Tab-separated table of C-alpha atoms in Angstrom:
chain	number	residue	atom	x	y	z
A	1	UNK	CA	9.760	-53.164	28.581
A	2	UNK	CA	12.800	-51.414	29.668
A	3	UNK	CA	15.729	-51.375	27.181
A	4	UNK	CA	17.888	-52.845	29.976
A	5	UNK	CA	15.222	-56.161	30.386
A	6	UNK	CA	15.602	-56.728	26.463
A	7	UNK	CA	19.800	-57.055	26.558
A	8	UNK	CA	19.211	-59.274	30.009
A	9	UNK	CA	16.770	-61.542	27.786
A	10	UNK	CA	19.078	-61.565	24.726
A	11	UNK	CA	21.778	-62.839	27.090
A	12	UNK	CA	22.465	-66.534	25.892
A	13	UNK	CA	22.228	-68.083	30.049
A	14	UNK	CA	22.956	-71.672	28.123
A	15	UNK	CA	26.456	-71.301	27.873
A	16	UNK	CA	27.065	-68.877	30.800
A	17	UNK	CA	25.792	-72.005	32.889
A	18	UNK	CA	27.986	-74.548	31.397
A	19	UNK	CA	31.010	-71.953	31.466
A	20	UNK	CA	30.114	-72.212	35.157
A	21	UNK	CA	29.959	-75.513	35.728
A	22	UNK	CA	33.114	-76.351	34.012
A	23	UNK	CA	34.872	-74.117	36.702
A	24	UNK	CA	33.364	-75.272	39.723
A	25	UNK	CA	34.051	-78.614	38.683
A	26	UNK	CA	37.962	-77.858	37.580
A	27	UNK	CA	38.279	-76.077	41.029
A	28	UNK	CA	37.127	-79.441	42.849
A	29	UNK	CA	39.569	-81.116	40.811
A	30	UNK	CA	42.262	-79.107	41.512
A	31	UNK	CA	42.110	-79.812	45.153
A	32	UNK	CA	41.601	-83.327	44.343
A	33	UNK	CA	44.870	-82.797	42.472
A	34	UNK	CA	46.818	-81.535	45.351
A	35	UNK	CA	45.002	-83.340	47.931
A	36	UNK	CA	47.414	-84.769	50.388
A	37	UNK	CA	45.706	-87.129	53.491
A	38	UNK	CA	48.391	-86.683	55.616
A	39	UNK	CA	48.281	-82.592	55.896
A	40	UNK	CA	44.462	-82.034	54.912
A	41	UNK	CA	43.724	-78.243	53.922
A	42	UNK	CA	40.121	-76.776	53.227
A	43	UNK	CA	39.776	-76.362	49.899
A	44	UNK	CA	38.944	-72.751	50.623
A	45	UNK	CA	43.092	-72.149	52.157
A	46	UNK	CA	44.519	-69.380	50.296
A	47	UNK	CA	48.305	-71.253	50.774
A	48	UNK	CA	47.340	-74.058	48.360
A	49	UNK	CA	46.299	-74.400	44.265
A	50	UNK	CA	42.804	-74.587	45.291
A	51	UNK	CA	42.319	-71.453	47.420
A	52	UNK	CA	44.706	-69.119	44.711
A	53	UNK	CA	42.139	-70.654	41.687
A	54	UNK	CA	38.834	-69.407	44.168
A	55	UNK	CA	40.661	-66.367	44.041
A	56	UNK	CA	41.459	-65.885	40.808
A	57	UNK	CA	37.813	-67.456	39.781
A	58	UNK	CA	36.338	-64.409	41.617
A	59	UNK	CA	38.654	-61.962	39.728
A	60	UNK	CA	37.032	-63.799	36.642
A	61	UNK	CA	33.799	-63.041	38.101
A	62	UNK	CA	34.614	-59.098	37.914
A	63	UNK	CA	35.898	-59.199	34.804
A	64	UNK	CA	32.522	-61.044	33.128
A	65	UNK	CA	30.861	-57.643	34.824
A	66	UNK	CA	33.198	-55.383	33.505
A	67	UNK	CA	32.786	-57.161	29.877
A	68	UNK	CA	28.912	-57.232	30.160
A	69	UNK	CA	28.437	-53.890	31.858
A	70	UNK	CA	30.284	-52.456	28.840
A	71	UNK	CA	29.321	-50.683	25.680
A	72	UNK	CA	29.363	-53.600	22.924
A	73	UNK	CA	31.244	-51.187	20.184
A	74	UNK	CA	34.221	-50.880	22.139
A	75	UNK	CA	35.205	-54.271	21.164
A	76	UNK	CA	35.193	-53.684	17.800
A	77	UNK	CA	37.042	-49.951	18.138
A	78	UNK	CA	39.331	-51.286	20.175
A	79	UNK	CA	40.250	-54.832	18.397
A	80	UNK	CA	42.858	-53.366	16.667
A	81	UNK	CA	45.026	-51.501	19.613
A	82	UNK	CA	44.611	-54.442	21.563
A	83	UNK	CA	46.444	-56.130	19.261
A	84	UNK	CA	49.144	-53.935	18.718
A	85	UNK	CA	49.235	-53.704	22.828
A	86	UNK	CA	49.510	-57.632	23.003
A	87	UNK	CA	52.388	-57.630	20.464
A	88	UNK	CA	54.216	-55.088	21.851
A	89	UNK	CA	54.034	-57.064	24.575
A	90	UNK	CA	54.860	-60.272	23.621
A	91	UNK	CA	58.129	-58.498	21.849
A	92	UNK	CA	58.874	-56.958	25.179
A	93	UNK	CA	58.351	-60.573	27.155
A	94	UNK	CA	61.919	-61.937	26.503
A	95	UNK	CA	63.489	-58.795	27.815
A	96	UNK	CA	61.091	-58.120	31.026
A	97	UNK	CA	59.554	-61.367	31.730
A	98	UNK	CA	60.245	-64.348	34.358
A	99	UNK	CA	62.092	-67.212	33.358
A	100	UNK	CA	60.623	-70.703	34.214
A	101	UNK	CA	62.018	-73.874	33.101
A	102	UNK	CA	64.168	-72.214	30.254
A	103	UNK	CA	61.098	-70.352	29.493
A	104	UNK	CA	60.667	-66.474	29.112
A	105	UNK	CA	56.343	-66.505	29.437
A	106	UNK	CA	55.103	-64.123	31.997
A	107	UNK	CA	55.798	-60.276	32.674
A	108	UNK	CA	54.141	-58.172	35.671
A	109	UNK	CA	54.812	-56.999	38.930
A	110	UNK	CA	55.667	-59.085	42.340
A	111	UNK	CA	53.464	-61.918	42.590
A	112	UNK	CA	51.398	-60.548	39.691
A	113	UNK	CA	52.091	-61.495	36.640
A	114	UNK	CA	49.956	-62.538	33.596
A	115	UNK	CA	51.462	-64.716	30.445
A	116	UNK	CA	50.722	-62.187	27.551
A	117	UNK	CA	50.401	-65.063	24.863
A	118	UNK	CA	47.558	-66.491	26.643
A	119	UNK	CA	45.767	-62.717	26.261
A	120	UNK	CA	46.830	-62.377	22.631
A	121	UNK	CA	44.554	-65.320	21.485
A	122	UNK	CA	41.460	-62.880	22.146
A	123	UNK	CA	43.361	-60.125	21.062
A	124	UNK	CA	44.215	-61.822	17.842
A	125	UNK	CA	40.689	-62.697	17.123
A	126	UNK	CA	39.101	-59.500	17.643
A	127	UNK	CA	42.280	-58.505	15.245
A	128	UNK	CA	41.243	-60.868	12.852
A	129	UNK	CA	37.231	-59.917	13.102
A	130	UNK	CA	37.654	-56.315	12.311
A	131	UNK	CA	39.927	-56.940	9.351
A	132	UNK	CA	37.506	-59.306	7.851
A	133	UNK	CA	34.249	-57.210	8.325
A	134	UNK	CA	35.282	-54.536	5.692
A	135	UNK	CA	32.661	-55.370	3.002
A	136	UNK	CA	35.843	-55.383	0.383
A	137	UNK	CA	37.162	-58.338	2.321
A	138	UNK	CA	37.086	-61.580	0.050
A	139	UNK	CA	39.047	-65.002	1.567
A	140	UNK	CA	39.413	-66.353	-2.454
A	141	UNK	CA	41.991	-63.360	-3.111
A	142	UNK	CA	45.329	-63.842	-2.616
A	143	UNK	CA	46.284	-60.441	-1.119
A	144	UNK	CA	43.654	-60.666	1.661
A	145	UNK	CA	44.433	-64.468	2.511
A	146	UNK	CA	48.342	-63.150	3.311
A	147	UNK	CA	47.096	-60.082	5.508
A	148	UNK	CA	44.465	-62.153	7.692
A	149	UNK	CA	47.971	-65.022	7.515
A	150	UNK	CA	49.921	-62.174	8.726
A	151	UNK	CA	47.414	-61.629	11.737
A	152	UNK	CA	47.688	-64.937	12.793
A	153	UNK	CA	51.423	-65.366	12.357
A	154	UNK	CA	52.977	-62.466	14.023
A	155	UNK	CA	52.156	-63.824	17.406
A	156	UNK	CA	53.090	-67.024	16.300
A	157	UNK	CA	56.535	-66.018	15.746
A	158	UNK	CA	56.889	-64.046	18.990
A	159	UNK	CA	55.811	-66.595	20.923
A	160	UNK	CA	58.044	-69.232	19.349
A	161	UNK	CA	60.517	-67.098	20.366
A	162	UNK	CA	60.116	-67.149	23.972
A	163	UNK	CA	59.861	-70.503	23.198
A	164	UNK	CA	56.294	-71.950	23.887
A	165	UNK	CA	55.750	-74.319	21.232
A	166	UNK	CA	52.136	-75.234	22.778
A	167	UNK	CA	50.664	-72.037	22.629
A	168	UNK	CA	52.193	-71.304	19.373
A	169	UNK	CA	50.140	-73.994	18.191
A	170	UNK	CA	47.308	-72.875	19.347
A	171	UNK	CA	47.180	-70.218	16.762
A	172	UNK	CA	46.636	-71.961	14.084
A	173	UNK	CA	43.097	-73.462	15.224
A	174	UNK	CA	42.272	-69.824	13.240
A	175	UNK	CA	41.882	-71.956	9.992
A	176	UNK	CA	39.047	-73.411	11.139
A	177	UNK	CA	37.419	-69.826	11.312
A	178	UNK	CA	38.759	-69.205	7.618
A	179	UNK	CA	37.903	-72.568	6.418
A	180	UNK	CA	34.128	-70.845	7.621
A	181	UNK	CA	34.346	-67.245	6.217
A	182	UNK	CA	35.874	-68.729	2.594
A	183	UNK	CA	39.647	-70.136	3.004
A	184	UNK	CA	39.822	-72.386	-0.541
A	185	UNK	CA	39.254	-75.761	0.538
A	186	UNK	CA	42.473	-77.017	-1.664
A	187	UNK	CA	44.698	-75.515	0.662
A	188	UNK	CA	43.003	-77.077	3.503
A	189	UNK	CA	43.154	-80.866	1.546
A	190	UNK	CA	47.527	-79.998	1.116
A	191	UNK	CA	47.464	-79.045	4.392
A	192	UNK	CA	45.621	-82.679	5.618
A	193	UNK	CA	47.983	-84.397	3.264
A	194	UNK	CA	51.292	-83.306	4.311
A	195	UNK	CA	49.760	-83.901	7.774
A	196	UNK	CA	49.330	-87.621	6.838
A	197	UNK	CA	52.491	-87.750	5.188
A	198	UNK	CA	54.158	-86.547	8.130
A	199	UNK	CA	52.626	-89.220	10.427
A	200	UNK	CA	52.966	-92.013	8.414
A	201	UNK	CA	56.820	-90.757	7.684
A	202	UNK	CA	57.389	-90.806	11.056
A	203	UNK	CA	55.427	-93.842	12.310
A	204	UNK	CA	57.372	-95.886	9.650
A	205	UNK	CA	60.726	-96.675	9.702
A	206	UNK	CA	61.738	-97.157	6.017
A	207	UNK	CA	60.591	-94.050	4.240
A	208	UNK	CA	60.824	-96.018	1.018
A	209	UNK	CA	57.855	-97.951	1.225
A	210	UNK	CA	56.386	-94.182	1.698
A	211	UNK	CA	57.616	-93.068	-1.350
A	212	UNK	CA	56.542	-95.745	-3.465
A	213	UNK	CA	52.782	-95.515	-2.292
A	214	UNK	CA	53.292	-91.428	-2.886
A	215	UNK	CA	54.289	-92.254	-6.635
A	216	UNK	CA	51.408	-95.095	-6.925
A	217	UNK	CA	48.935	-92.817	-5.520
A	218	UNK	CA	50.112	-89.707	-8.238
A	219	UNK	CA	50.129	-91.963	-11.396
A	220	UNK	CA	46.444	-93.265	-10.202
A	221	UNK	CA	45.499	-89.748	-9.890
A	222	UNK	CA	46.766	-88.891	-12.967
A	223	UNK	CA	45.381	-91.565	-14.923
A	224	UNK	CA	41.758	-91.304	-13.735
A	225	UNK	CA	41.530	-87.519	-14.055
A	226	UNK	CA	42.152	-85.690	-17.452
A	227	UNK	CA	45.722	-86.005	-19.106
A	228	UNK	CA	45.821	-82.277	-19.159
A	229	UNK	CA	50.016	-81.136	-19.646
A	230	UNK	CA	49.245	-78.439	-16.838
A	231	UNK	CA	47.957	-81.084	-14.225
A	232	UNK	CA	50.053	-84.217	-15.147
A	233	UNK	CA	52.749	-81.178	-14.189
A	234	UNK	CA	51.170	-80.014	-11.070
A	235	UNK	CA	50.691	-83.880	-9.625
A	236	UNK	CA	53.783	-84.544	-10.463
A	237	UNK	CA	55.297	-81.350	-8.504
A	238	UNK	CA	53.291	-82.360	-5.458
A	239	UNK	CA	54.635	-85.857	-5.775
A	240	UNK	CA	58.005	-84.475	-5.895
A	241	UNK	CA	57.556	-82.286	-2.966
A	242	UNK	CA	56.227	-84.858	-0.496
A	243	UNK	CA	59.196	-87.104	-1.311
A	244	UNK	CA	61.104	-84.205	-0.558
A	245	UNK	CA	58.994	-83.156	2.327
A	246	UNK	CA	59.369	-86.970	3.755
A	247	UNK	CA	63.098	-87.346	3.671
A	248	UNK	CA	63.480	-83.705	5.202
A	249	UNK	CA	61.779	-84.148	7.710
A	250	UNK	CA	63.623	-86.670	9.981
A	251	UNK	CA	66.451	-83.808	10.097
A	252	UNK	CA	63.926	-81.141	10.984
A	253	UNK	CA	63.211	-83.273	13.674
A	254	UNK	CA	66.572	-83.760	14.507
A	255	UNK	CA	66.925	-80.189	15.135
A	256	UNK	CA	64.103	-79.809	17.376
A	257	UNK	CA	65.512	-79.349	21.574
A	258	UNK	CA	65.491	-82.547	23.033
A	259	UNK	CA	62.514	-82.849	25.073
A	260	UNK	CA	59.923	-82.287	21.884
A	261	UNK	CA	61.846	-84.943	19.863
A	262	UNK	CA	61.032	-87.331	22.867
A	263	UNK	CA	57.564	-86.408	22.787
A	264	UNK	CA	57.473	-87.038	19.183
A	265	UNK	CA	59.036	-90.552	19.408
A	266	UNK	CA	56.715	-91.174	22.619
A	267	UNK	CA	53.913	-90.893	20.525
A	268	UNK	CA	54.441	-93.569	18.048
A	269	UNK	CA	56.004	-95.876	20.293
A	270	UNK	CA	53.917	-95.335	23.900
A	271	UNK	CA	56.555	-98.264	25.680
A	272	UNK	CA	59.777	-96.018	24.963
A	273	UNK	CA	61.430	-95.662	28.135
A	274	UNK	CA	58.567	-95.438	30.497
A	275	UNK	CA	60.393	-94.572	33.299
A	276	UNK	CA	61.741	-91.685	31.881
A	277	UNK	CA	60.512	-89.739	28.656
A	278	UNK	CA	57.254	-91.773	28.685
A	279	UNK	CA	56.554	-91.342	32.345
A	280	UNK	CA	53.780	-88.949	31.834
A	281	UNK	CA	51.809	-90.397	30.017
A	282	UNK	CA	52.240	-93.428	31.091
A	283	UNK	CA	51.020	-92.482	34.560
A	284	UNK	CA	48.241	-90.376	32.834
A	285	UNK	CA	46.967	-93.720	31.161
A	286	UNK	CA	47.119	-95.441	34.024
A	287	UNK	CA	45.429	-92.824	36.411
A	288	UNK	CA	41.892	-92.887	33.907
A	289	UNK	CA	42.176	-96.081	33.022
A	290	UNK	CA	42.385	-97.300	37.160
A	291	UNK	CA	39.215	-95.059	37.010
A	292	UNK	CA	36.867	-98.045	35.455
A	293	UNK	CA	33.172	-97.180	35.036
A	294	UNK	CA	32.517	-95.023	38.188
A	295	UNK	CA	35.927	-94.225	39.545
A	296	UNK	CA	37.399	-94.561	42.481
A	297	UNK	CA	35.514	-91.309	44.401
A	298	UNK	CA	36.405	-88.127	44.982
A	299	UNK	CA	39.711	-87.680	46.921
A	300	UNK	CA	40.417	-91.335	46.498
A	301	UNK	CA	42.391	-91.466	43.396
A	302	UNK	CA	45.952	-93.309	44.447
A	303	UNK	CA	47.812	-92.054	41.154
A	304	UNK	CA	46.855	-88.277	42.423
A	305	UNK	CA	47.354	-89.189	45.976
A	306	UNK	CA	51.055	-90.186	45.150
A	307	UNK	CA	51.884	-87.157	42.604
A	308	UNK	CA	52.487	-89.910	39.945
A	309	UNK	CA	51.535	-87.577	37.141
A	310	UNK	CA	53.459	-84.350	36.984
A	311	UNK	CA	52.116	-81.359	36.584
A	312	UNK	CA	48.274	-82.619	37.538
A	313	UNK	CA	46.661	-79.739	38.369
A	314	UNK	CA	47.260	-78.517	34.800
A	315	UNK	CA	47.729	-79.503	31.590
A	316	UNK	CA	46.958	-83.370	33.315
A	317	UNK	CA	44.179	-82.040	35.326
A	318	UNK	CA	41.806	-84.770	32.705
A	319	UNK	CA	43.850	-87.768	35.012
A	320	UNK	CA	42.111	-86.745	38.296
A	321	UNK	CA	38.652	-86.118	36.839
A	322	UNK	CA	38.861	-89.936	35.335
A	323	UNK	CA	40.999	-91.687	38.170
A	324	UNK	CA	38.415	-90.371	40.404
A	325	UNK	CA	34.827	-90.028	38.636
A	326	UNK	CA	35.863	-92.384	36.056
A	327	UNK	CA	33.962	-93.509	32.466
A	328	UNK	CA	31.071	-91.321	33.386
A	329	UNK	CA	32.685	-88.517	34.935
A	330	UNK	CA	34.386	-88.022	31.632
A	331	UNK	CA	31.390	-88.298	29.811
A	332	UNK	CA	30.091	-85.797	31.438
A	333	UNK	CA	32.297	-83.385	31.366
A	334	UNK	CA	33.048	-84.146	27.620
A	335	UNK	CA	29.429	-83.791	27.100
A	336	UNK	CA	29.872	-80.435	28.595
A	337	UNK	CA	32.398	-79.158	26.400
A	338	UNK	CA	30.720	-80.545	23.301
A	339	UNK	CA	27.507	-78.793	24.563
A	340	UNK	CA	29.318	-75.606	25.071
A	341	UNK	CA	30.572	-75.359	21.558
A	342	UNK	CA	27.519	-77.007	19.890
A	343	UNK	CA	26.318	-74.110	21.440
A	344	UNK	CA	28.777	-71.618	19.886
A	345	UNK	CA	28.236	-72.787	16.378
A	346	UNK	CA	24.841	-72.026	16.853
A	347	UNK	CA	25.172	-68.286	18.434
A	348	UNK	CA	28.066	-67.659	15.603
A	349	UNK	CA	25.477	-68.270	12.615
A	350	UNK	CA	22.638	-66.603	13.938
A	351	UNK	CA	25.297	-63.528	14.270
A	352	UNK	CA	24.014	-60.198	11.587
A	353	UNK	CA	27.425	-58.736	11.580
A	354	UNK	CA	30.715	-60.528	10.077
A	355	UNK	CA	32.542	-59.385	12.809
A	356	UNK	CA	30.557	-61.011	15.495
A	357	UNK	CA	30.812	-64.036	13.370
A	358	UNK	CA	34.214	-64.077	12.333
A	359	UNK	CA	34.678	-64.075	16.574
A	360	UNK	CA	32.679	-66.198	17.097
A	361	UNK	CA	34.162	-69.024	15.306
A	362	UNK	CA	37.910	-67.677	16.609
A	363	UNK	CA	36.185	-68.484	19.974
A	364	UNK	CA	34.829	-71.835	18.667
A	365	UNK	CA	38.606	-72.332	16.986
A	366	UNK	CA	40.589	-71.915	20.120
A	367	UNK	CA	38.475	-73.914	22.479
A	368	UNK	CA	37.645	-76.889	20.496
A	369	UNK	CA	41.750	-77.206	19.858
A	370	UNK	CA	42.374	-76.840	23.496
A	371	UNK	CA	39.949	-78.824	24.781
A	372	UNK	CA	40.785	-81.682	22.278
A	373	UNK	CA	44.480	-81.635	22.314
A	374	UNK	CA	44.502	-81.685	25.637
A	375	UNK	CA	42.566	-84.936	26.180
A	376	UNK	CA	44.237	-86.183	23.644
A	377	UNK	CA	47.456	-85.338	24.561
A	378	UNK	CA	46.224	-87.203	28.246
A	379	UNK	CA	45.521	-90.686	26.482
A	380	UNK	CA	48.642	-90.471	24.212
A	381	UNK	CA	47.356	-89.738	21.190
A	382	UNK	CA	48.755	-86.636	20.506
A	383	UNK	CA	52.257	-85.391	21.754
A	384	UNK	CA	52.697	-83.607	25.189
A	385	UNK	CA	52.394	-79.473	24.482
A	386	UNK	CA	52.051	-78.397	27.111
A	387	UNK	CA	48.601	-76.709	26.730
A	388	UNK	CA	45.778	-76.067	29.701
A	389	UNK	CA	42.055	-77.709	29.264
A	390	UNK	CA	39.713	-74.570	29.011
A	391	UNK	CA	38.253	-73.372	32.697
A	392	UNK	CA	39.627	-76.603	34.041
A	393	UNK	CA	43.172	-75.882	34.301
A	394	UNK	CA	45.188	-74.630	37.259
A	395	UNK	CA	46.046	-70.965	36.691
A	396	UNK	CA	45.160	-67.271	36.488
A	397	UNK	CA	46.110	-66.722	33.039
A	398	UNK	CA	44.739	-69.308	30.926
A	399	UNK	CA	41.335	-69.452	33.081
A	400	UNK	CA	41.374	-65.282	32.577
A	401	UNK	CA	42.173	-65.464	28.823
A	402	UNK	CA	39.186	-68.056	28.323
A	403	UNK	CA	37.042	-66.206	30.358
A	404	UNK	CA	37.457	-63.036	28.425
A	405	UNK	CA	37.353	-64.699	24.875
A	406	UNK	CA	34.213	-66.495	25.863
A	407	UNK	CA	32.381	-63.209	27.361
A	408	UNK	CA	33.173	-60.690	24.631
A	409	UNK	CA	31.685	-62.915	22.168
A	410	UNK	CA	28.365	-63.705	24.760
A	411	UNK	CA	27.928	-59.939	24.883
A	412	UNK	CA	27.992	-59.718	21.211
A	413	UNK	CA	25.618	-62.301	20.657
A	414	UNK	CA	23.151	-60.336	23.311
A	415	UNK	CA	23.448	-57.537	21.234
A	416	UNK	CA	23.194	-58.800	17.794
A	417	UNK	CA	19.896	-56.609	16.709
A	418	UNK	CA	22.166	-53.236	17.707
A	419	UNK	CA	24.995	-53.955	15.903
A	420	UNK	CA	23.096	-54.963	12.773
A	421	UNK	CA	21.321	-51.475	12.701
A	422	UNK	CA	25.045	-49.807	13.264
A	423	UNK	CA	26.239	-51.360	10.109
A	424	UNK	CA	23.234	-49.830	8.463
């Protein structure tokens, strides 16, 4: 057999398929999303969203070639000056880029232009893969747990700049890869609890009944574990933090612009003013629940038909898949993405190198926070972020970025045996 058959059959087809048919299915529901009755287009016209995503679909197309056509090691020589290229990049974005809506996000030339914090997600992971693979590399150190930080943060910063809170976000779905390669897990249960603290601080209005159940839940903690000096201290520092953590934080909030605070107070109390700050999702509950079991059928969805939900054909683009295929349509589509990174989990442990792995779960990281945030963020359980649902989403950036992240690590995978014998 031909060395060329062998990397064709190493090729995992699974999740090339369902990459596939998330995208055909997003493009039908992005000319769903801008369907309008009145002035029917083919969903093929180049002036609408759903001819300029066929478009930029087939420039995804080339670059899957280009990816698997290439020589696997140049990912990991090149990990590194792509993401110096990225940063420099997202430094030079404020001062060259396009401002939208008070936001500096894209640079390039005419109508092209590409939003360089999108690209920096792969970029950071293949970053984050070749720092980690060095056999000295050890997550329980201190030192090396503030470098592979520093990886992840520098974008974070940049891009906070410009400002895109969303994406910013989006970064720190890394974790999850650490938590994998050796993060401690105590900074992981500090990080859940000042998560919880925060919600419940902000879901209730007297932050004095939250303060007494932080104190109750210290002394119990202190009384059924050892009464140790050190770690009657410690508890008692943490208690004094989160009490100083939960009456902080309604002037941190304060100081956020406007239109995150609403978000924020939309999220705890869904009936605030929903005619204006809880209009979206509002609508966007209305448009999948009017969906029922079946939906109402493709191009029949009266929420998308009247442009009730803004921005529908992107970071809403869930509304028209459940106004119109409803319950099951959802399901499905759900079941696709849980498939697809089932799927991933499975390719990222069967990997021989640490730097395939270490990828692999920055590739599992990024799309599982995407792809639940933004449902989430659809139903109102999580605030509005702005943030696209992987392959689904209107756009040439986002749908390009995924693309990319997914195929680099699918090319990897095929040649798994190779790279092992490299390291050797």
């Amino acid at each position: 057999m031909r060395q060329d058959d062998l990397y064709i059959n190493k090729i995992d087809w699974i999740s090339i398929l369902i990459y596939a048919a998330l995208v055909i299915i997003g493009w039908f529901n992005i000319y769903a999303a801008v369907f309008d009755e009145q002035n029917a287009k083919s969903i093929f016209d180049l002036s609408i969203n759903s001819g300029q995503q066929l478009v930029r679909i087939g420039a995804g197309v080339v670059m899957i070639l280009l990816i698997m056509v290439a020589d696997y090691r140049l990912f990991d020589n090149l990990s590194m000056i792509l993401y110096v290229f990225f940063i420099v990049l997202l430094i030079a974005t404020p001062f060259i880029g396009k401002e939208v809506n008070g936001q500096i996000l894209t640079v390039g030339i005419g109508s092209i232009r590409i939003q360089p914090s999108e690209f920096a997600k792969f970029a950071t992971a293949l970053a984050l893969a070749k720092f980690m693979e060095r056999p000295s590399f050890d997550l329980s150190q201190v030192k090396y747990q503030l470098q592979a930080l520093l990886i992840i943060m520098i974008p974070v910063i940049l891009i906070m700049l410009q400002p895109d809170t969303g994406t910013a976000m989006v970064y720190f779905a890394f974790f999850i890869m650490l938590y994998r390669e050796g993060m401690p897990q105590r900074y992981y249960a500090l990080g859940l609890t000042f998560i919880a603290v925060s919600l419940l601080a902000l879901a209730i209005e007297n932050n004095l009944y939250l303060v007494f159940a932080i104190v109750a839940i210290i002394t119990i903690l202190i009384f059924l574990g050892k009464k140790k000096l050190s770690r009657v201290i410690s508890f008692a520092v943490i208690g004094l933090l989160m009490i100083g953590y939960v009456y902080s934080l309604d002037y941190a909030v304060s100081k956020l612009p406007q239109h995150q605070q609403n978000r924020i107070m939309v999220l705890f109390n869904p009936d605030l003013d929903p005619l204006g700050v809880g209009w979206n999702v509002t609508q966007s509950k209305i448009a999948i629940g009017s969906g029922g079991f079946l939906g109402k059928g493709y191009l029949e969805g009266t929420q998308t038909k009247f442009d009730f939900v803004p921005e529908q054909h992107t970071d809403f683009i869930f509304c028209t898949l459940g106004e119109e295929f409803g319950w099951i349509g959802s399901l499905i589509v759900i079941t696709l993405f849980c498939t697809l990174l089932i799927r991933l989990v499975f390719l990222a442990e069967r990997q021989k190198t640490r730097f395939s792995r270490v990828y692999g779960y920055c590739v599992i990281s990024i799309l599982l926070f995407h792809f639940m945030v933004n449902i989430a963020m659809t139903i109102g359980l999580f605030p509005v972020i702005g943030i696209p649902l992987p392959f689904f989403s209107y756009g040439g950036s986002s749908l390009w970025a995924f693309t990319i992240l997914l195929f680099i690590f699918i090319k990897l995978d095929s040649h798994r045996i190779q790279m092992l014998g490299r390291m050797n």
